[in-house]
Amino acid sequence: MSAIVLLVVGLLAFLTGVMIYSRFIANKIYQLDPDFITPAHEFQDGVDYVPTNKHVLFGHHFTSVAGAAPIVGPGIAVIWGWLPAFLWVVFGTVFAGAVHDFGALWISNRHKGRSIGTLAESIIGRRARVLFLLIIFFLLLMVNAVFAVIIANLFMANPGAVVPVWGSLVVALLVGFLIYRTGAGILLPSIGALITLYVMIWFGEQVPFTLPDLIGFGPTEAQLAAANGDASVAAEAARLDGQRVGWIMILFAYTFVASILPVWLLLQPRDYVNGHQLFVAIGIIGAGVIMLNPEVVAPAVNQNIPADASGWFPLLFITIACGAISGFHGLVGSGTSSKQLAKEPDARYVGYGGAIGEGSLAVMSIIACTAGFAVYLSRDVGAAQGLALWQQHYGSWEGATAGAVTAFVNGVGVLASGVGIPESVAVIFASVVVISFAATTLDTAIRLQRYIIAELGVEYNVKIVQNRWAATGVAVVSCALLALGLDRGAGGMRIWPLFGTTNQLLAGLTLLLVSLYLIRKKRPVWVTMIPMTFLLFVTTWAMLINLSRFFSNNQIMLLMLGAAIFVLEIWLLFEGIAAIRRVRAETIEGPAPQSVTDRLP
Amino acid sequence: MPTQDDNLGMSTHSTLGSIRRWLRAARDIYEGMYIAPYRSAIHREYLRQHDVFMLMGFSDLLGVPNPIQFYMLELYPSLIEEFHEWHVRMGLEHPPEGGFRCC
């Protein structure tokens, strides 16, 4: 089948979602009111609460939710074939993810622009707030560990990406300096920065950089066993471990500094320069698919599922979180976006539309990994052999998780050649795009983790972690330990399903809050209850499978982490059932009195 | 009258008009991606620096002698508009004794 069909069907489905389903929800369920005075107007302060043009707000919201996750998740999930991944991305986005993002924005807008955490406390109770903080803590812990490993692996697989990625930091610092210190305007520094970045990508290909092994590990027993007694092969594997650990340590040292520097100095200009890459990448993939019209070589449903991977149901739903439904979006929607809504009806365009943008990125990733990557593999050996090589790449769960980004990067390389970009340069470009996204998320997530740790410090009265440096230190060290603790970083991608589960739990919590509010308003609740029930059902089932796998593989660290998340999941389940029963009872009998004094005449 | 589509801000009035609207929307989205995410952080930093300046300028109102008060006199007319917002932000419901009568 042609990849153009996949692209067109995906985009048409998204368009239908935007035009029909989101309109139905806006009019019949959420009943958006153009006369509602939004928090942006009610509490306007020029800082957080600012009524903002809906297109500006869409741009802000979309950049905040877009990241590397919708690229990586589908890149792994195509192990079950392209069809299950494609259907989950399309239906998940239209009926669950976009409804969730839209709902988070709407409910926050109806509650003075409060965030999901504060809403959980006021709607469900104090325990829910701690539950919320813990879910976020685990989510950020895992996202930082996974993304550091992804970047380290990309640096090792594509040494040409090292110069442009680190060079872009210097460019970003210069852009920040020019814009804020010399008043040079925004257009010229941006154009200059983009040109410099693309020159550096070309230059990076000429001057690849391989990090020397700074650690000097000896081979592990597993590496010796895998090498069948060949000492040089085992030593080479240990050397790669040293390189990976070196990169991970450098990355965390960088994030420590980046999350403490003022945002205008590094973070803003860096995101600014990187943000362009998103559009360039989507444009190149889209144009490449149309120009090349590649065949989707990968099977629709993979019949030869590797022995170490379970069936697609229910693991698919925790492998693709971002790109279908992601709780992280609710944090953004209720955190910053809801404080800037100029009119309530804008929530549909910003919330629903933002999720659709993310879903489109996931569709592009599926195409790059199943069509582009397969063309890359069959280049010298023919289509039939290419399919065999593709199946070999996705021949084990371990290989699929570790190789998802490789598949995407090489797939984009092939598609980019369709628009005349040399493939070797395009591969580096794609690596730079993924690294930029992952690094942006890393910076932001470490910064957020710092806030969460400080907030937990306030909650439990631990003075030391309320300090900025100490909180950042705890955030960086805990994430680095998790990343390095799994086979010296080589097993970091094993965390991915746990990351997906935690993300889904957060989405479940948000959908629960929206459902409770809808019950109180006596409106149809199925639009949020069905996705919530489905999510909790599949994540619980998938977690049980994962836990038994970790147990039988004797993976203690993952087992402990998984068990902690499983406890949170059960906790959320009970809180949810109790809250729904309580709110149902309230709506039948009328709200319960606040205290005995309310009964007095 | 152009009809405003409630979805994407499209107009069915004329091709030229809708192209112009699409371009304007694209420019706004672009602004949202690169400026809006940091506007509040940067504005907060600006206010922090500005508040320190205001504190120095009006330190004598709070009982701290201001050695350059004479030179500050010239600045007062341009600062008076921000004086009210400043003292409210600083947690003073009413202006300090001897300040401008702003509220």
Coordinates of C-alpha atoms in Angstrom, one line a residue, chain B residues 47-101:
Chain B
L47 CA 8.9 43.6 37.0
R48 CA 11.4 42.3 39.5
Q49 CA 14.1 44.5 38.3
H50 CA 11.7 47.4 37.9
D51 CA 10.4 47.0 41.4
V52 CA 14.0 47.2 42.8
F53 CA 14.4 50.4 40.9
M54 CA 11.1 51.8 42.2
L55 CA 12.2 50.8 45.7
M56 CA 15.4 52.7 45.4
G57 CA 13.6 55.7 43.9
F58 CA 11.0 55.9 46.6
S59 CA 13.1 54.6 49.5
D60 CA 12.6 57.8 51.5
L61 CA 8.9 57.0 51.7
L62 CA 9.8 53.9 53.6
G63 CA 12.1 55.7 55.9
V64 CA 15.4 55.0 54.2
P65 CA 17.2 58.2 53.2
N66 CA 17.6 58.6 49.5
P67 CA 20.9 60.3 48.7
I68 CA 19.8 61.1 45.1
Q69 CA 16.3 62.3 45.8
F70 CA 17.0 65.6 44.2
Y71 CA 17.9 63.9 40.9
M72 CA 14.9 61.6 41.2
L73 CA 12.5 64.5 41.2
E74 CA 12.8 64.7 37.4
L75 CA 11.8 61.0 37.1
Y76 CA 8.7 61.2 39.3
P77 CA 6.4 62.5 36.5
S78 CA 7.2 59.4 34.4
L79 CA 7.0 57.0 37.4
I80 CA 3.8 58.3 38.8
E81 CA 1.7 56.2 36.4
E82 CA 3.3 53.0 37.6
F83 CA 3.3 54.1 41.3
H84 CA -0.1 52.6 42.1
E85 CA 0.6 49.2 40.5
W86 CA 4.0 49.1 42.3
H87 CA 2.7 49.6 45.8
V88 CA -0.1 47.2 45.3
R89 CA 2.3 44.6 44.0
M90 CA 4.5 45.2 47.0
G91 CA 1.6 44.3 49.3
L92 CA 0.7 47.9 50.4
E93 CA -3.0 48.5 49.9
H94 CA -2.5 52.2 50.3
P95 CA 0.6 54.2 49.2
P96 CA 3.3 54.8 51.8
E97 CA 3.0 58.0 53.8
G98 CA 4.2 61.0 51.8
G99 CA 3.8 59.3 48.5
F100 CA 1.6 60.3 45.5
R101 CA -2.1 60.3 46.2

